[in-house]
Amino acid sequence: MRYCRKVTRTLWFVAIVLSGEAAWLQAAEPPAPARTVRIIGRKSVTVTTPEIRLAEIASVSSSRSSDDDIIIGLQKIVIDPAPTPGKSDTISAARVLERLREEGIELRQVGYSLPRLITVKRASRTLGYEEVKAAIEASLVGSGRDVSLREVDYRKSLEIAPGQAEIEVAPLEGIRPGQCLFGLTVKVEGQPEARLRVKATLDEWREIPVAARQIGRGSVIGAQDVRMARLNLGEVPQDAAVDIQQVVGFETGHSIGDGEVFRSAKLALPPVISAGSSVMIVYRSRFMEASAAVTAMESGAAGQRIKVRNDSSKKSVMGIVLEPGLVRVSE
């Protein structure tokens, strides 16, 4: 009986010791926290901003109101830049988890379920023809020119972010009379700018010189031969003279009808030196200046190069006509 009591006491002591050890182990290794925050990914989404945030590609929730701040912080995490308006891209589940780790999120503390790939499309709208036309027309109003817009060559659609678009217009160059190339900068608040070039057909009216009467070939045009007429530049030849100084004093190479524009192909400066006439040549350098009487071998207008000959030496040189009776040579 005494032996049985001793064994019983020993077993009871061991049980107490083992029980204490188990409690110590439990305290040393606390259980993993409950995953009250859940991230459930979506297979495809449409975004409106330049950045893709977790809130747009996944539902972030919790059954506990105490997790509200955590949820808001998770929703704000930027995963990747968004594609350009109207375009699509994909984000892998691995990329989402990588960004969460980079932001210091302990993944073992949240529950998540993500598709292998998430398709992200950027919301957009098409920049309309009337928007482009109205912007160009507004820019022409302040140009000070007598011009109106006939047609805009805007055939390809530009996708821009949704919202009111502000369009800045800058003329780049004239392709030919009546046509111009415009550079457009399209701005939507909070979005990157979009740029494009648009060709436009214009009706531009201007007073230009025309023949006041029939002018025969070989005539030197005087002021009495010219009148000004308001014409559409898009309807006249590209080489038509637009200023009276481009006409008066020139010689006609062809006959010109009453009311006809003056084309550069039909005009030439009349010769101020005739072939066979006696002229003076001048030679100037840093060290000397000389002149001599020579004979013009060709007719020439001011600014033209002609051949002249020294009658004594029979030597010929080329010179530039300066004015009637005077030619400059360089050798």
Tab-separated table of C-alpha atoms in Angstrom:
chain	number	residue	atom	x	y	z
A	1	MET	CA	0.000	0.000	0.000
A	2	ARG	CA	2.828	2.392	0.900
A	3	TYR	CA	4.523	1.584	-2.435
A	4	CYS	CA	1.380	2.336	-4.427
A	5	ARG	CA	1.048	5.738	-2.751
A	6	LYS	CA	4.650	6.548	-3.709
A	7	VAL	CA	4.126	5.622	-7.366
A	8	THR	CA	0.941	7.647	-7.503
A	9	ARG	CA	2.679	10.735	-6.096
A	10	THR	CA	5.515	10.325	-8.623
A	11	LEU	CA	3.154	10.119	-11.597
A	12	TRP	CA	1.237	13.148	-10.342
A	13	PHE	CA	4.490	15.154	-10.132
A	14	VAL	CA	5.511	14.140	-13.662
A	15	ALA	CA	2.098	15.151	-14.982
A	16	ILE	CA	2.439	18.576	-13.428
A	17	VAL	CA	5.932	19.044	-14.918
A	18	LEU	CA	4.816	17.953	-18.389
A	19	SER	CA	1.776	20.166	-18.211
A	20	GLY	CA	3.968	23.167	-17.358
A	21	GLU	CA	6.374	22.400	-20.197
A	22	ALA	CA	3.531	22.250	-22.718
A	23	ALA	CA	2.239	25.597	-21.536
A	24	TRP	CA	5.722	27.089	-21.924
A	25	LEU	CA	6.024	25.790	-25.495
A	26	GLN	CA	2.655	27.229	-26.400
A	27	ALA	CA	3.670	30.628	-25.084
A	28	ALA	CA	6.997	30.532	-26.977
A	29	GLU	CA	5.354	29.762	-30.377
A	30	PRO	CA	2.154	31.781	-30.718
A	31	PRO	CA	-0.265	30.680	-33.401
A	32	ALA	CA	-0.363	32.540	-36.748
A	33	PRO	CA	-2.730	35.516	-36.645
A	34	ALA	CA	-6.147	35.057	-38.170
A	35	ARG	CA	-6.332	36.193	-41.825
A	36	THR	CA	-9.194	38.640	-41.498
A	37	VAL	CA	-8.180	40.773	-44.546
A	38	ARG	CA	-8.937	39.192	-47.922
A	39	ILE	CA	-7.737	40.228	-51.407
A	40	ILE	CA	-9.821	38.760	-54.238
A	41	GLY	CA	-8.489	39.569	-57.727
A	42	ARG	CA	-10.593	40.357	-60.805
A	43	LYS	CA	-9.960	38.760	-64.211
A	44	SER	CA	-10.406	41.959	-66.222
A	45	VAL	CA	-10.855	45.623	-65.335
A	46	THR	CA	-11.079	49.051	-66.991
A	47	VAL	CA	-9.159	51.910	-65.375
A	48	THR	CA	-9.422	55.656	-65.903
A	49	THR	CA	-6.192	56.895	-64.295
A	50	PRO	CA	-2.525	56.729	-65.393
A	51	GLU	CA	-1.727	54.298	-62.535
A	52	ILE	CA	-3.145	50.885	-61.656
A	53	ARG	CA	-3.919	50.564	-57.950
A	54	LEU	CA	-4.782	47.411	-56.028
A	55	ALA	CA	-8.338	48.667	-55.443
A	56	GLU	CA	-8.945	48.612	-59.221
A	57	ILE	CA	-7.821	45.054	-59.875
A	58	ALA	CA	-8.984	43.382	-56.643
A	59	SER	CA	-11.612	43.518	-53.928
A	60	VAL	CA	-10.011	44.229	-50.537
A	61	SER	CA	-12.265	43.498	-47.550
A	62	SER	CA	-12.453	42.335	-43.937
A	63	SER	CA	-15.158	41.218	-41.524
A	64	ARG	CA	-13.687	43.437	-38.802
A	65	SER	CA	-14.146	47.190	-38.691
A	66	SER	CA	-10.787	47.500	-36.956
A	67	ASP	CA	-9.133	46.595	-40.284
A	68	ASP	CA	-10.494	49.675	-42.091
A	69	ASP	CA	-7.181	51.564	-42.066
A	70	ILE	CA	-5.346	48.476	-43.312
A	71	ILE	CA	-7.846	48.066	-46.154
A	72	ILE	CA	-7.503	51.721	-47.218
A	73	GLY	CA	-3.705	51.420	-47.226
A	74	LEU	CA	-3.817	48.261	-49.329
A	75	GLN	CA	-6.244	49.775	-51.832
A	76	LYS	CA	-3.909	52.727	-52.474
A	77	ILE	CA	-0.892	50.589	-53.429
A	78	VAL	CA	0.202	51.304	-57.034
A	79	ILE	CA	0.860	48.069	-58.906
A	80	ASP	CA	1.977	49.352	-62.343
A	81	PRO	CA	1.513	52.251	-64.797
A	82	ALA	CA	-1.720	52.003	-66.765
A	83	PRO	CA	-1.659	51.485	-70.549
A	84	THR	CA	-2.334	54.461	-72.820
A	85	PRO	CA	-6.009	55.361	-73.429
A	86	GLY	CA	-7.750	52.722	-75.514
A	87	LYS	CA	-4.978	50.128	-75.036
A	88	SER	CA	-4.878	46.955	-72.912
A	89	ASP	CA	-2.190	45.170	-70.916
A	90	THR	CA	-1.912	42.285	-68.446
A	91	ILE	CA	-0.606	42.031	-64.888
A	92	SER	CA	0.480	38.695	-63.432
A	93	ALA	CA	-0.437	37.492	-59.958
A	94	ALA	CA	3.293	37.251	-59.230
A	95	ARG	CA	3.686	40.963	-60.007
A	96	VAL	CA	0.848	41.872	-57.634
A	97	LEU	CA	2.395	39.843	-54.782
A	98	GLU	CA	5.810	41.340	-55.540
A	99	ARG	CA	4.431	44.875	-55.169
A	100	LEU	CA	2.713	43.958	-51.890
A	101	ARG	CA	6.005	42.640	-50.502
A	102	GLU	CA	7.810	45.801	-51.678
A	103	GLU	CA	5.279	47.842	-49.712
A	104	GLY	CA	6.044	45.813	-46.575
A	105	ILE	CA	2.916	43.653	-46.537
A	106	GLU	CA	3.265	40.314	-44.676
A	107	LEU	CA	1.484	37.974	-47.062
A	108	ARG	CA	0.945	35.338	-44.338
A	109	GLN	CA	-1.254	37.858	-42.538
A	110	VAL	CA	-3.714	38.294	-45.433
A	111	GLY	CA	-5.775	35.901	-47.463
A	112	TYR	CA	-5.605	36.312	-51.226
A	113	SER	CA	-6.917	34.726	-54.387
A	114	LEU	CA	-5.596	36.129	-57.672
A	115	PRO	CA	-6.044	35.048	-61.323
A	116	ARG	CA	-2.780	34.086	-63.012
A	117	LEU	CA	-3.212	37.067	-65.374
A	118	ILE	CA	-5.369	40.172	-64.947
A	119	THR	CA	-6.340	42.090	-68.118
A	120	VAL	CA	-6.311	45.863	-67.674
A	121	LYS	CA	-7.827	48.212	-70.271
A	122	ARG	CA	-7.474	51.987	-70.152
A	123	ALA	CA	-10.755	53.841	-70.613
A	124	SER	CA	-10.820	56.188	-73.601
A	125	ARG	CA	-12.902	58.152	-76.039
A	126	THR	CA	-12.277	59.158	-79.641
A	127	LEU	CA	-11.260	62.746	-80.350
A	128	GLY	CA	-13.983	63.863	-82.730
A	129	TYR	CA	-13.661	65.514	-86.147
A	130	GLU	CA	-15.810	68.453	-85.060
A	131	GLU	CA	-13.581	69.046	-82.012
A	132	VAL	CA	-10.495	69.246	-84.235
A	133	LYS	CA	-12.214	71.462	-86.808
A	134	ALA	CA	-13.551	73.860	-84.162
A	135	ALA	CA	-10.097	74.197	-82.574
A	136	ILE	CA	-8.443	75.060	-85.914
A	137	GLU	CA	-11.208	77.527	-86.802
A	138	ALA	CA	-10.753	79.276	-83.457
A	139	SER	CA	-7.011	79.615	-84.081
A	140	LEU	CA	-7.627	81.171	-87.514
A	141	VAL	CA	-9.955	83.825	-86.080
A	142	GLY	CA	-7.079	85.419	-84.192
A	143	SER	CA	-4.571	85.163	-87.047
A	144	GLY	CA	-5.485	88.501	-88.646
A	145	ARG	CA	-5.726	86.854	-92.070
A	146	ASP	CA	-8.732	86.821	-94.396
A	147	VAL	CA	-9.027	83.060	-94.190
A	148	SER	CA	-11.665	80.408	-93.553
A	149	LEU	CA	-11.418	76.660	-93.013
A	150	ARG	CA	-12.804	74.517	-95.799
A	151	GLU	CA	-11.819	70.988	-94.797
A	152	VAL	CA	-9.738	69.100	-92.232
A	153	ASP	CA	-7.897	65.917	-93.183
A	154	TYR	CA	-8.477	64.087	-89.890
A	155	ARG	CA	-9.124	60.486	-90.834
A	156	LYS	CA	-7.369	58.406	-88.203
A	157	SER	CA	-8.990	58.359	-84.787
A	158	LEU	CA	-7.024	59.511	-81.768
A	159	GLU	CA	-7.976	57.817	-78.504
A	160	ILE	CA	-7.759	60.123	-75.495
A	161	ALA	CA	-8.723	59.857	-71.840
A	162	PRO	CA	-12.402	60.533	-71.063
A	163	GLY	CA	-13.274	64.085	-70.143
A	164	GLN	CA	-13.316	67.584	-71.612
A	165	ALA	CA	-10.384	68.074	-73.990
A	166	GLU	CA	-8.478	71.339	-74.398
A	167	ILE	CA	-6.856	71.589	-77.841
A	168	GLU	CA	-3.960	73.944	-78.557
A	169	VAL	CA	-3.297	74.645	-82.251
A	170	ALA	CA	-0.059	75.872	-83.830
A	171	PRO	CA	0.448	76.323	-87.604
A	172	LEU	CA	3.567	74.408	-88.627
A	173	GLU	CA	4.047	75.215	-92.302
A	174	GLY	CA	2.225	75.985	-95.507
A	175	ILE	CA	2.203	72.953	-97.783
A	176	ARG	CA	1.087	75.138	-100.709
A	177	PRO	CA	-1.282	78.100	-101.102
A	178	GLY	CA	-4.613	77.068	-99.618
A	179	GLN	CA	-3.192	74.221	-97.523
A	180	CYS	CA	-1.511	74.265	-94.119
A	181	LEU	CA	-0.186	71.759	-91.620
A	182	PHE	CA	-1.219	72.284	-87.998
A	183	GLY	CA	0.231	70.805	-84.831
A	184	LEU	CA	-2.376	69.931	-82.187
A	185	THR	CA	-1.723	69.375	-78.474
A	186	VAL	CA	-4.653	67.674	-76.731
A	187	LYS	CA	-4.946	68.073	-72.967
A	188	VAL	CA	-7.327	66.314	-70.559
A	189	GLU	CA	-7.086	67.295	-66.901
A	190	GLY	CA	-4.893	64.924	-64.915
A	191	GLN	CA	-3.746	63.006	-68.010
A	192	PRO	CA	-0.603	63.081	-70.193
A	193	GLU	CA	-0.787	65.291	-73.298
A	194	ALA	CA	-1.444	63.791	-76.732
A	195	ARG	CA	-0.035	65.309	-79.945
A	196	LEU	CA	-0.890	64.955	-83.620
A	197	ARG	CA	-0.497	66.750	-86.950
A	198	VAL	CA	-3.446	67.639	-89.147
A	199	LYS	CA	-3.530	68.957	-92.722
A	200	ALA	CA	-6.241	71.499	-93.509
A	201	THR	CA	-7.558	73.078	-96.700
A	202	LEU	CA	-8.096	76.827	-96.387
A	203	ASP	CA	-9.844	79.525	-98.367
A	204	GLU	CA	-7.439	82.442	-97.982
A	205	TRP	CA	-8.325	85.653	-99.750
A	206	ARG	CA	-5.744	88.283	-100.629
A	207	GLU	CA	-5.300	91.303	-102.874
A	208	ILE	CA	-2.787	90.285	-105.544
A	209	PRO	CA	-1.680	91.956	-108.812
A	210	VAL	CA	-3.383	91.013	-112.093
A	211	ALA	CA	-3.080	92.408	-115.608
A	212	ALA	CA	-5.157	95.569	-116.146
A	213	ARG	CA	-5.193	94.923	-119.915
A	214	GLN	CA	-3.840	92.546	-122.521
A	215	ILE	CA	-0.027	92.644	-122.347
A	216	GLY	CA	2.013	91.393	-125.277
A	217	ARG	CA	5.119	89.262	-125.166
A	218	GLY	CA	8.366	91.186	-124.631
A	219	SER	CA	6.650	94.155	-122.969
A	220	VAL	CA	8.109	95.778	-119.882
A	221	ILE	CA	5.326	95.980	-117.303
A	222	GLY	CA	4.533	99.415	-115.915
A	223	ALA	CA	2.341	100.463	-113.004
A	224	GLN	CA	-0.471	101.318	-115.453
A	225	ASP	CA	-0.524	97.684	-116.609
A	226	VAL	CA	-1.398	96.332	-113.160
A	227	ARG	CA	-4.476	96.364	-110.922
A	228	MET	CA	-5.147	94.588	-107.622
A	229	ALA	CA	-7.832	91.908	-107.289
A	230	ARG	CA	-9.090	89.920	-104.287
A	231	LEU	CA	-8.499	86.257	-105.109
A	232	ASN	CA	-8.503	82.934	-103.298
A	233	LEU	CA	-4.848	81.897	-103.007
A	234	GLY	CA	-5.861	78.255	-103.140
A	235	GLU	CA	-7.279	78.803	-106.635
A	236	VAL	CA	-4.297	80.571	-108.235
A	237	PRO	CA	-1.023	78.995	-109.474
A	238	GLN	CA	1.642	78.477	-106.828
A	239	ASP	CA	4.121	80.766	-108.631
A	240	ALA	CA	1.684	83.692	-108.945
A	241	ALA	CA	3.132	87.049	-107.875
A	242	VAL	CA	1.470	88.324	-104.688
A	243	ASP	CA	3.089	91.769	-104.540
A	244	ILE	CA	3.224	94.546	-107.132
A	245	GLN	CA	7.000	94.893	-106.647
A	246	GLN	CA	7.314	91.387	-108.097
A	247	VAL	CA	5.739	92.587	-111.336
A	248	VAL	CA	6.495	96.223	-112.252
A	249	GLY	CA	9.699	96.584	-114.260
A	250	PHE	CA	9.730	92.964	-115.397
A	251	GLU	CA	9.526	91.852	-119.005
A	252	THR	CA	6.877	89.403	-120.171
A	253	GLY	CA	8.083	86.152	-121.677
A	254	HIS	CA	4.561	85.336	-122.903
A	255	SER	CA	1.441	87.343	-123.567
A	256	ILE	CA	-0.755	87.921	-120.491
A	257	GLY	CA	-4.541	88.303	-120.719
A	258	ASP	CA	-6.667	90.967	-119.053
A	259	GLY	CA	-7.315	89.973	-115.402
A	260	GLU	CA	-4.728	87.183	-115.502
A	261	VAL	CA	-2.306	86.751	-112.604
A	262	PHE	CA	1.405	87.277	-113.212
A	263	ARG	CA	3.345	84.025	-113.021
A	264	SER	CA	7.078	83.992	-112.408
A	265	ALA	CA	7.485	81.552	-115.303
A	266	LYS	CA	6.196	84.264	-117.652
A	267	LEU	CA	8.260	87.145	-116.236
A	268	ALA	CA	11.915	88.065	-116.422
A	269	LEU	CA	13.997	91.084	-115.561
A	270	PRO	CA	14.641	93.063	-118.768
A	271	PRO	CA	18.287	93.238	-119.824
A	272	VAL	CA	20.083	96.419	-118.827
A	273	ILE	CA	23.070	95.496	-120.976
A	274	SER	CA	22.713	94.414	-124.601
A	275	ALA	CA	25.047	92.069	-126.440
A	276	GLY	CA	27.666	94.017	-128.444
A	277	SER	CA	27.384	97.172	-126.338
A	278	SER	CA	30.394	98.858	-124.749
A	279	VAL	CA	30.472	98.566	-120.942
A	280	MET	CA	32.829	99.236	-118.082
A	281	ILE	CA	34.159	96.464	-115.903
A	282	VAL	CA	35.365	97.044	-112.355
A	283	TYR	CA	37.696	94.856	-110.354
A	284	ARG	CA	38.103	95.290	-106.600
A	285	SER	CA	40.300	93.457	-104.110
A	286	ARG	CA	41.873	94.241	-100.745
A	287	PHE	CA	44.895	95.754	-102.461
A	288	MET	CA	43.666	97.442	-105.642
A	289	GLU	CA	40.771	98.664	-107.748
A	290	ALA	CA	40.821	98.804	-111.536
A	291	SER	CA	38.408	99.469	-114.384
A	292	ALA	CA	38.479	99.078	-118.151
A	293	ALA	CA	36.259	99.424	-121.204
A	294	VAL	CA	35.146	96.098	-122.703
A	295	THR	CA	32.470	94.721	-125.005
A	296	ALA	CA	29.473	92.729	-123.702
A	297	MET	CA	29.250	89.371	-125.468
A	298	GLU	CA	25.780	88.650	-123.999
A	299	SER	CA	22.699	90.558	-122.907
A	300	GLY	CA	21.956	90.517	-119.195
A	301	ALA	CA	19.702	91.834	-116.455
A	302	ALA	CA	20.901	93.157	-113.105
A	303	GLY	CA	22.369	90.321	-111.063
A	304	GLN	CA	22.948	88.016	-114.034
A	305	ARG	CA	26.341	86.685	-115.119
A	306	ILE	CA	27.435	87.575	-118.641
A	307	LYS	CA	30.580	87.204	-120.732
A	308	VAL	CA	32.605	90.330	-121.609
A	309	ARG	CA	35.706	90.704	-123.854
A	310	ASN	CA	38.720	92.979	-123.794
A	311	ASP	CA	39.040	94.144	-127.400
A	312	SER	CA	42.782	94.776	-127.070
A	313	SER	CA	43.820	91.453	-125.544
A	314	LYS	CA	40.845	89.484	-126.943
A	315	LYS	CA	40.567	87.874	-123.499
A	316	SER	CA	37.050	87.019	-122.240
A	317	VAL	CA	35.912	86.834	-118.616
A	318	MET	CA	32.607	86.348	-116.759
A	319	GLY	CA	31.122	89.161	-114.699
A	320	ILE	CA	27.962	90.120	-112.810
A	321	VAL	CA	25.760	92.911	-114.156
A	322	LEU	CA	25.508	95.669	-111.543
A	323	GLU	CA	23.544	98.297	-113.476
A	324	PRO	CA	23.275	99.586	-117.047
A	325	GLY	CA	26.789	99.760	-118.536
A	326	LEU	CA	28.595	98.365	-115.450
A	327	VAL	CA	29.860	94.821	-114.777
A	328	ARG	CA	31.876	93.509	-111.821
A	329	VAL	CA	34.531	90.854	-112.391
A	330	SER	CA	36.417	88.820	-109.837
A	331	GLU	CA	39.426	87.798	-111.873
